[in-house]
């Protein structure tokens, strides 16, 4: 690897010499950052954290493209590493079993993810499962998913190999150093204090695993992860495995998942290792975990290895014996409860803290993703951005309401329970709910809202009060029918034909004020915001390589005051990191609310409530006005995310219920309804409106995503402009597809086949009730032309679809601009 920065004054201290810390030291030094010190409280190369006891299973396929990318790099890197002639990765493959029809269907879905993300995998018969694992009871099995490139990472060896390489480039690794504090000055880290001295630093990375919250507290940085104990046991020697495996490589059969009983298996020469997620959550307080020597003195193998709880193990042992009858003739030789980390959403915590410059997190990372995470964080630190989209892992992604210890405990525990569950993409967590509700929540309940959850918010997806509006709609398959109702189709039609109220409160709102506000937003975004007050502009946040960090809607309400519609807390953190002293940013989401009033009768509903002129001539599209509707002061933005005439109406939270009631009463004569997110998503896809985080991310540029109209190169400099000027013509584009079968539905992340070969994947999809076809957007080769036939693989079935011109609905914008 050619160093990106062969000389640098960066001085890095990494806390934690597990697989993540060692991988990161290797990646940083390979990029020319060689002043790297790695500290750990235990002895090297196995200091006693999760790495020291990890079973090393690497299954690459995940519903997350990012996690799959991390895992693929981990396999690639560890396969090239050796210690004493032994590879750090054993490519035995992976095998996931289905013993229920639901799991067998889910393995078809997983095979689709593999095809989407470029992982080699195939669905196999029970007989083939038996060939791969002769100890299995074939009669129990309906089928399997075989991934020949998966395998076993030798985590301690991989840590050692990367440690050796980093040391050769100048890094140093110091064991038996317990971190006791983080030095800081003027909002930045300056060093790490240990029981054996202080180490100056310009960058500090917490790669401490389940000790992350302990290190975070020293730095004054919240680390929302929950350590949990997980059972792992080894059997006594099995005659059936005698002589089957080389003791150095330990295993020859695929790593095995029996997810219907929350179990996994791997060989240890003539023994079998068994891991279980079937037991109750066993949270661990990281502040009470014993130091290495004290743990050893209490007959614990290491601090992360807790005593085995046999009562929790009993059901899993019986399930294991049913799957492998040979286990009935042996017993468990040794077991332990190993500690590792979970977050509220099951994803890692990566990035630089917003409250302390130079303090980075690389936490809640499993061995599976370790090298990939380290590469991404090293790129982020050295180059200012990663080549992999990291929005799902950004430590700023959580709302304040999602950071309480109680929330982290409840959701982290649930993540443990659901590790191997079949999870629908719309399936909400059960607790704690309700947590965040809009001011309209009571009225929505009265209308029979069916709520799902996102970002802690209760979000109505349809309303049972609209059931009488339902007409014939195509029947859906059982999977796509989950968390959906034909009422959504009725609500979409009512929006197109009359008028509907949509609760848009969960959409993030920022206030940007100050004498430098305009110049700051001009520098940070791609479009031209230098317009008179009352203008609204759609624009993009780019990173230095021209990747789309977010899309924004910016309303200029006064010369020095802007309201910004954003996507996540990470947007605020990004803007705050770049804001000068004369700009003030404030998240106003919780103190405000929003109703979308959309449909051809929207003006008929709103105009009688105000003295201001809401005609198209006086209040044009993408304009803003501060006014009153009845007794309620509102900020009205002439925007429509559903492709119909209407406004987004904002007011303070205390007046939200009054606003809803005012609109509801006025709309009665026009047949107004309340409509939910299911109808909303259908309508926005018919119109071709993108959803950041689904349709485009930092891995995509504006021109690839079809958002070149939001880039103004005829004005001054802005972040990402230089990279935009150097971009080659797009080789891939976000492409609109219409499924040929009027009854077919896909949901997203399915592979798209061109001439029978995977060529891309679906980002967003929903049934277009106006069009009478399912609409899907997908990343596909740029050369595909309108009318080209493709196939979308959905649960193993290849559904025909056709490339379509966009927008699919109202291309001349006559319904919005009237």
Short mmCIF file of N, CA and C in Angstrom, two decimals, residues 261-388:
data_model
loop_
_atom_site.label_atom_id
_atom_site.label_comp_id
_atom_site.label_asym_id
_atom_site.label_seq_id
_atom_site.Cartn_x
_atom_site.Cartn_y
_atom_site.Cartn_z
N UNK A 261 -32.65 -22.34 16.38
CA UNK A 261 -32.48 -22.54 17.81
C UNK A 261 -31.36 -21.66 18.37
N UNK A 262 -31.00 -20.61 17.64
CA UNK A 262 -30.03 -19.61 18.10
C UNK A 262 -28.67 -20.22 18.43
N UNK A 263 -28.22 -21.14 17.59
CA UNK A 263 -26.97 -21.87 17.85
C UNK A 263 -26.02 -21.78 16.66
N UNK A 264 -24.73 -21.87 16.95
CA UNK A 264 -23.73 -22.03 15.91
C UNK A 264 -22.69 -23.05 16.38
N UNK A 265 -21.97 -23.61 15.40
CA UNK A 265 -21.03 -24.69 15.68
C UNK A 265 -19.76 -24.51 14.84
N UNK A 266 -18.64 -24.95 15.40
CA UNK A 266 -17.39 -25.03 14.66
C UNK A 266 -16.56 -26.18 15.23
N UNK A 267 -15.65 -26.70 14.45
CA UNK A 267 -14.78 -27.76 14.91
C UNK A 267 -13.57 -27.21 15.67
N UNK A 268 -13.16 -27.92 16.68
CA UNK A 268 -11.88 -27.72 17.35
C UNK A 268 -11.15 -29.07 17.31
N UNK A 269 -10.58 -29.40 16.18
CA UNK A 269 -9.89 -30.67 15.92
C UNK A 269 -10.87 -31.84 16.11
N UNK A 270 -10.85 -32.52 17.25
CA UNK A 270 -11.76 -33.65 17.46
C UNK A 270 -12.92 -33.29 18.39
N UNK A 271 -13.09 -32.01 18.63
CA UNK A 271 -14.20 -31.53 19.47
C UNK A 271 -15.06 -30.56 18.66
N UNK A 272 -16.22 -30.26 19.18
CA UNK A 272 -17.09 -29.27 18.54
C UNK A 272 -17.33 -28.13 19.52
N UNK A 273 -17.15 -26.92 19.02
CA UNK A 273 -17.49 -25.73 19.79
C UNK A 273 -18.89 -25.29 19.46
N UNK A 274 -19.64 -24.92 20.48
CA UNK A 274 -21.05 -24.55 20.32
C UNK A 274 -21.28 -23.20 20.99
N UNK A 275 -21.84 -22.26 20.23
CA UNK A 275 -22.21 -20.96 20.78
C UNK A 275 -23.71 -20.80 20.80
N UNK A 276 -24.23 -20.17 21.83
CA UNK A 276 -25.69 -20.04 21.98
C UNK A 276 -26.09 -18.60 22.27
N UNK A 277 -27.10 -18.15 21.52
CA UNK A 277 -27.80 -16.90 21.81
C UNK A 277 -29.20 -17.18 22.35
N UNK A 278 -29.46 -18.44 22.71
CA UNK A 278 -30.82 -18.84 23.10
C UNK A 278 -31.15 -18.47 24.53
N UNK A 279 -30.15 -18.13 25.31
CA UNK A 279 -30.39 -17.88 26.73
C UNK A 279 -30.84 -16.44 26.98
N UNK A 280 -31.24 -16.19 28.19
CA UNK A 280 -31.64 -14.84 28.60
C UNK A 280 -30.46 -13.88 28.44
N UNK A 281 -30.74 -12.60 28.16
CA UNK A 281 -29.65 -11.63 28.12
C UNK A 281 -28.93 -11.56 29.47
N UNK A 282 -27.61 -11.51 29.41
CA UNK A 282 -26.78 -11.46 30.62
C UNK A 282 -25.91 -10.20 30.55
N UNK A 283 -26.48 -9.04 30.89
CA UNK A 283 -25.72 -7.79 30.81
C UNK A 283 -24.55 -7.79 31.79
N UNK A 284 -23.50 -7.10 31.40
CA UNK A 284 -22.30 -6.97 32.22
C UNK A 284 -21.99 -5.49 32.38
N UNK A 285 -21.74 -5.06 33.61
CA UNK A 285 -21.36 -3.68 33.87
C UNK A 285 -19.87 -3.54 33.59
N UNK A 286 -19.47 -2.80 32.55
CA UNK A 286 -18.05 -2.72 32.21
C UNK A 286 -17.20 -2.07 33.29
N UNK A 287 -17.84 -1.31 34.18
CA UNK A 287 -17.10 -0.63 35.24
C UNK A 287 -16.75 -1.59 36.39
N UNK A 288 -17.30 -2.79 36.35
CA UNK A 288 -17.02 -3.75 37.42
C UNK A 288 -16.22 -4.96 36.93
N UNK A 289 -15.85 -4.97 35.65
CA UNK A 289 -15.07 -6.10 35.12
C UNK A 289 -13.69 -6.09 35.77
N UNK A 290 -13.24 -7.25 36.20
CA UNK A 290 -11.99 -7.35 36.95
C UNK A 290 -10.78 -7.10 36.06
N UNK A 291 -9.73 -6.53 36.60
CA UNK A 291 -8.46 -6.45 35.87
C UNK A 291 -7.93 -7.85 35.57
N UNK A 292 -7.02 -7.95 34.63
CA UNK A 292 -6.55 -9.25 34.14
C UNK A 292 -6.02 -10.12 35.27
N UNK A 293 -5.10 -9.60 36.07
CA UNK A 293 -4.46 -10.43 37.10
C UNK A 293 -5.45 -10.85 38.17
N UNK A 294 -6.37 -9.96 38.52
CA UNK A 294 -7.36 -10.32 39.54
C UNK A 294 -8.32 -11.37 39.01
N UNK A 295 -8.66 -11.27 37.72
CA UNK A 295 -9.53 -12.29 37.12
C UNK A 295 -8.84 -13.66 37.14
N UNK A 296 -7.57 -13.68 36.81
CA UNK A 296 -6.82 -14.93 36.83
C UNK A 296 -6.73 -15.50 38.25
N UNK A 297 -6.59 -14.59 39.21
CA UNK A 297 -6.50 -15.04 40.60
C UNK A 297 -7.80 -15.68 41.06
N UNK A 298 -8.89 -15.34 40.42
CA UNK A 298 -10.19 -15.91 40.77
C UNK A 298 -10.56 -17.08 39.85
N UNK A 299 -9.54 -17.67 39.23
CA UNK A 299 -9.71 -18.85 38.39
C UNK A 299 -10.53 -18.57 37.13
N UNK A 300 -10.52 -17.32 36.67
CA UNK A 300 -11.12 -16.98 35.39
C UNK A 300 -9.99 -16.96 34.34
N UNK A 301 -10.29 -17.47 33.15
CA UNK A 301 -9.27 -17.48 32.10
C UNK A 301 -8.80 -16.08 31.75
N UNK A 302 -9.75 -15.14 31.79
CA UNK A 302 -9.44 -13.76 31.41
C UNK A 302 -10.61 -12.89 31.86
N UNK A 303 -10.44 -11.55 31.87
CA UNK A 303 -11.53 -10.68 32.34
C UNK A 303 -12.84 -10.84 31.57
N UNK A 304 -12.74 -11.19 30.28
CA UNK A 304 -13.94 -11.28 29.45
C UNK A 304 -14.59 -12.64 29.48
N UNK A 305 -14.06 -13.55 30.27
CA UNK A 305 -14.58 -14.91 30.33
C UNK A 305 -15.22 -15.14 31.69
N UNK A 306 -16.55 -15.13 31.73
CA UNK A 306 -17.30 -15.27 32.97
C UNK A 306 -17.66 -16.75 33.19
N UNK A 307 -17.99 -17.10 34.43
CA UNK A 307 -18.34 -18.50 34.72
C UNK A 307 -19.54 -18.97 33.89
N UNK A 308 -19.49 -20.21 33.48
CA UNK A 308 -20.53 -20.84 32.68
C UNK A 308 -21.78 -21.04 33.53
N UNK A 309 -22.93 -20.64 33.02
CA UNK A 309 -24.20 -20.82 33.74
C UNK A 309 -24.93 -22.01 33.14
N UNK A 310 -24.84 -23.13 33.82
CA UNK A 310 -25.32 -24.40 33.26
C UNK A 310 -26.83 -24.43 33.06
N UNK A 311 -27.56 -23.75 33.92
CA UNK A 311 -29.01 -23.75 33.76
C UNK A 311 -29.41 -23.08 32.43
N UNK A 312 -28.70 -22.01 32.07
CA UNK A 312 -28.98 -21.35 30.80
C UNK A 312 -28.64 -22.26 29.62
N UNK A 313 -27.66 -23.14 29.82
CA UNK A 313 -27.15 -23.95 28.73
C UNK A 313 -28.04 -25.15 28.40
N UNK A 314 -28.77 -25.66 29.35
CA UNK A 314 -29.47 -26.95 29.19
C UNK A 314 -30.34 -27.02 27.93
N UNK A 315 -31.21 -26.04 27.62
CA UNK A 315 -32.03 -26.18 26.41
C UNK A 315 -31.20 -26.21 25.13
N UNK A 316 -30.12 -25.41 25.09
CA UNK A 316 -29.28 -25.38 23.89
C UNK A 316 -28.56 -26.70 23.69
N UNK A 317 -28.15 -27.34 24.78
CA UNK A 317 -27.47 -28.63 24.67
C UNK A 317 -28.43 -29.68 24.12
N UNK A 318 -29.65 -29.65 24.54
CA UNK A 318 -30.63 -30.61 24.03
C UNK A 318 -30.91 -30.35 22.55
N UNK A 319 -31.02 -29.07 22.15
CA UNK A 319 -31.23 -28.75 20.73
C UNK A 319 -30.03 -29.18 19.90
N UNK A 320 -28.84 -29.03 20.44
CA UNK A 320 -27.63 -29.45 19.72
C UNK A 320 -27.63 -30.95 19.50
N UNK A 321 -28.05 -31.69 20.51
CA UNK A 321 -28.07 -33.16 20.41
C UNK A 321 -29.14 -33.65 19.43
N UNK A 322 -30.22 -32.89 19.32
CA UNK A 322 -31.23 -33.27 18.32
C UNK A 322 -30.68 -33.07 16.91
N UNK A 323 -29.97 -31.98 16.71
CA UNK A 323 -29.42 -31.70 15.38
C UNK A 323 -28.30 -32.67 15.04
N UNK A 324 -27.47 -33.02 16.02
CA UNK A 324 -26.33 -33.93 15.80
C UNK A 324 -26.45 -35.08 16.81
N UNK A 325 -27.09 -36.15 16.42
CA UNK A 325 -27.30 -37.27 17.36
C UNK A 325 -26.02 -37.80 17.99
N UNK A 326 -24.87 -37.64 17.32
CA UNK A 326 -23.61 -38.13 17.89
C UNK A 326 -23.28 -37.44 19.21
N UNK A 327 -23.81 -36.26 19.42
CA UNK A 327 -23.54 -35.53 20.66
C UNK A 327 -24.22 -36.19 21.86
N UNK A 328 -25.15 -37.09 21.62
CA UNK A 328 -25.82 -37.76 22.75
C UNK A 328 -24.87 -38.71 23.47
N UNK A 329 -23.75 -39.01 22.85
CA UNK A 329 -22.80 -39.95 23.44
C UNK A 329 -21.58 -39.24 24.04
N UNK A 330 -21.68 -37.94 24.20
CA UNK A 330 -20.58 -37.19 24.81
C UNK A 330 -21.16 -36.14 25.72
N UNK A 331 -20.30 -35.28 26.23
CA UNK A 331 -20.75 -34.22 27.14
C UNK A 331 -19.89 -32.99 26.91
N UNK A 332 -20.22 -31.94 27.65
CA UNK A 332 -19.45 -30.70 27.56
C UNK A 332 -18.18 -30.84 28.41
N UNK A 333 -17.08 -30.52 27.79
CA UNK A 333 -15.80 -30.56 28.51
C UNK A 333 -15.55 -29.24 29.24
N UNK A 334 -15.87 -28.13 28.57
CA UNK A 334 -15.61 -26.82 29.16
C UNK A 334 -16.53 -25.79 28.53
N UNK A 335 -17.00 -24.87 29.34
CA UNK A 335 -17.82 -23.78 28.83
C UNK A 335 -17.53 -22.48 29.56
N UNK A 336 -17.87 -21.39 28.94
CA UNK A 336 -17.72 -20.08 29.59
C UNK A 336 -18.73 -19.12 29.00
N UNK A 337 -18.96 -18.04 29.69
CA UNK A 337 -19.80 -16.96 29.21
C UNK A 337 -18.89 -15.81 28.80
N UNK A 338 -18.72 -15.63 27.50
CA UNK A 338 -17.81 -14.61 26.99
C UNK A 338 -18.52 -13.29 26.75
N UNK A 339 -17.84 -12.21 27.10
CA UNK A 339 -18.45 -10.88 27.03
C UNK A 339 -18.10 -10.21 25.70
N UNK A 340 -19.11 -9.62 25.06
CA UNK A 340 -18.87 -8.76 23.91
C UNK A 340 -19.97 -7.72 23.83
N UNK A 341 -19.90 -6.84 22.83
CA UNK A 341 -20.66 -5.59 22.87
C UNK A 341 -21.84 -5.57 21.90
N UNK A 342 -22.93 -4.95 22.35
CA UNK A 342 -24.10 -4.69 21.51
C UNK A 342 -24.48 -3.22 21.63
N UNK A 343 -24.95 -2.66 20.54
CA UNK A 343 -25.49 -1.30 20.53
C UNK A 343 -27.00 -1.37 20.34
N UNK A 344 -27.72 -0.25 20.49
CA UNK A 344 -29.18 -0.29 20.33
C UNK A 344 -29.65 -0.77 18.97
N UNK A 345 -28.83 -0.61 17.92
CA UNK A 345 -29.24 -1.07 16.60
C UNK A 345 -28.35 -2.18 16.05
N UNK A 346 -27.43 -2.67 16.88
CA UNK A 346 -26.59 -3.78 16.47
C UNK A 346 -25.43 -3.41 15.57
N UNK A 347 -25.20 -2.13 15.33
CA UNK A 347 -24.12 -1.69 14.45
C UNK A 347 -22.96 -1.11 15.26
N UNK A 348 -21.76 -1.06 14.65
CA UNK A 348 -20.60 -0.50 15.36
C UNK A 348 -20.77 0.99 15.67
N UNK A 349 -19.86 1.49 16.51
CA UNK A 349 -19.78 2.91 16.85
C UNK A 349 -18.45 3.43 16.33
N UNK A 350 -18.50 4.23 15.28
CA UNK A 350 -17.28 4.70 14.63
C UNK A 350 -17.31 6.21 14.45
N UNK A 351 -16.14 6.83 14.55
CA UNK A 351 -16.03 8.24 14.21
C UNK A 351 -15.43 9.08 15.31
N UNK A 352 -15.26 10.34 14.99
CA UNK A 352 -14.67 11.31 15.91
C UNK A 352 -15.76 11.97 16.75
N UNK A 353 -15.54 12.06 18.04
CA UNK A 353 -16.52 12.65 18.94
C UNK A 353 -16.73 14.12 18.61
N UNK A 354 -17.97 14.55 18.63
CA UNK A 354 -18.25 15.94 18.35
C UNK A 354 -17.88 16.86 19.49
N UNK A 355 -17.82 16.33 20.71
CA UNK A 355 -17.54 17.15 21.88
C UNK A 355 -16.06 17.20 22.24
N UNK A 356 -15.25 16.35 21.61
CA UNK A 356 -13.82 16.33 21.94
C UNK A 356 -13.04 16.00 20.67
N UNK A 357 -12.43 17.03 20.09
CA UNK A 357 -11.68 16.84 18.86
C UNK A 357 -10.53 15.87 19.05
N UNK A 358 -10.31 15.01 18.06
CA UNK A 358 -9.22 14.06 18.10
C UNK A 358 -9.51 12.80 18.88
N UNK A 359 -10.70 12.69 19.48
CA UNK A 359 -11.06 11.47 20.22
C UNK A 359 -11.99 10.65 19.33
N UNK A 360 -11.55 9.44 18.99
CA UNK A 360 -12.25 8.59 18.03
C UNK A 360 -12.75 7.33 18.72
N UNK A 361 -13.84 6.80 18.18
CA UNK A 361 -14.35 5.51 18.63
C UNK A 361 -14.24 4.49 17.51
N UNK A 362 -13.82 3.30 17.86
CA UNK A 362 -13.90 2.13 16.99
C UNK A 362 -14.39 1.00 17.89
N UNK A 363 -15.65 1.06 18.25
CA UNK A 363 -16.23 0.21 19.28
C UNK A 363 -17.38 -0.64 18.74
N UNK A 364 -17.75 -1.65 19.55
CA UNK A 364 -18.84 -2.58 19.21
C UNK A 364 -18.56 -3.25 17.87
N UNK A 365 -17.33 -3.69 17.69
CA UNK A 365 -16.89 -4.31 16.45
C UNK A 365 -16.57 -5.78 16.71
N UNK A 366 -17.15 -6.67 15.94
CA UNK A 366 -16.87 -8.10 16.07
C UNK A 366 -15.69 -8.47 15.19
N UNK A 367 -15.07 -9.60 15.47
CA UNK A 367 -13.94 -10.07 14.67
C UNK A 367 -14.31 -10.11 13.19
N UNK A 368 -15.54 -10.50 12.90
CA UNK A 368 -16.02 -10.61 11.52
C UNK A 368 -15.73 -9.35 10.71
N UNK A 369 -15.88 -8.20 11.33
CA UNK A 369 -15.79 -6.92 10.61
C UNK A 369 -14.53 -6.13 10.95
N UNK A 370 -13.65 -6.71 11.75
CA UNK A 370 -12.57 -5.95 12.38
C UNK A 370 -11.63 -5.27 11.39
N UNK A 371 -11.11 -6.01 10.42
CA UNK A 371 -10.17 -5.42 9.49
C UNK A 371 -10.84 -4.38 8.61
N UNK A 372 -12.07 -4.65 8.20
CA UNK A 372 -12.80 -3.68 7.39
C UNK A 372 -13.07 -2.40 8.14
N UNK A 373 -13.45 -2.51 9.40
CA UNK A 373 -13.66 -1.32 10.23
C UNK A 373 -12.36 -0.55 10.36
N UNK A 374 -11.26 -1.25 10.64
CA UNK A 374 -9.98 -0.57 10.82
C UNK A 374 -9.57 0.17 9.55
N UNK A 375 -9.77 -0.44 8.40
CA UNK A 375 -9.45 0.25 7.14
C UNK A 375 -10.27 1.52 7.00
N UNK A 376 -11.58 1.42 7.28
CA UNK A 376 -12.45 2.59 7.12
C UNK A 376 -12.07 3.70 8.09
N UNK A 377 -11.80 3.36 9.35
CA UNK A 377 -11.44 4.38 10.33
C UNK A 377 -10.09 5.00 9.99
N UNK A 378 -9.15 4.20 9.52
CA UNK A 378 -7.85 4.74 9.12
C UNK A 378 -8.00 5.70 7.94
N UNK A 379 -8.81 5.34 6.97
CA UNK A 379 -9.07 6.26 5.85
C UNK A 379 -9.70 7.55 6.36
N UNK A 380 -10.64 7.42 7.26
CA UNK A 380 -11.34 8.57 7.82
C UNK A 380 -10.35 9.50 8.53
N UNK A 381 -9.46 8.92 9.32
CA UNK A 381 -8.51 9.73 10.08
C UNK A 381 -7.47 10.38 9.17
N UNK A 382 -6.94 9.62 8.22
CA UNK A 382 -5.83 10.10 7.38
C UNK A 382 -6.33 10.99 6.24
N UNK A 383 -7.39 10.55 5.57
CA UNK A 383 -7.85 11.24 4.37
C UNK A 383 -9.06 12.15 4.60
N UNK A 384 -9.69 12.02 5.76
CA UNK A 384 -10.87 12.82 6.04
C UNK A 384 -12.17 12.18 5.64
N UNK A 385 -12.11 11.02 4.99
CA UNK A 385 -13.32 10.30 4.59
C UNK A 385 -12.95 8.86 4.31
N UNK A 386 -13.92 7.99 4.38
CA UNK A 386 -13.71 6.57 4.08
C UNK A 386 -14.24 6.26 2.69
N UNK A 387 -13.75 5.18 2.12
CA UNK A 387 -14.26 4.76 0.81
C UNK A 387 -15.54 3.95 0.94
N UNK A 388 -15.88 3.56 2.15
CA UNK A 388 -17.12 2.81 2.43
C UNK A 388 -18.11 3.73 3.13
#
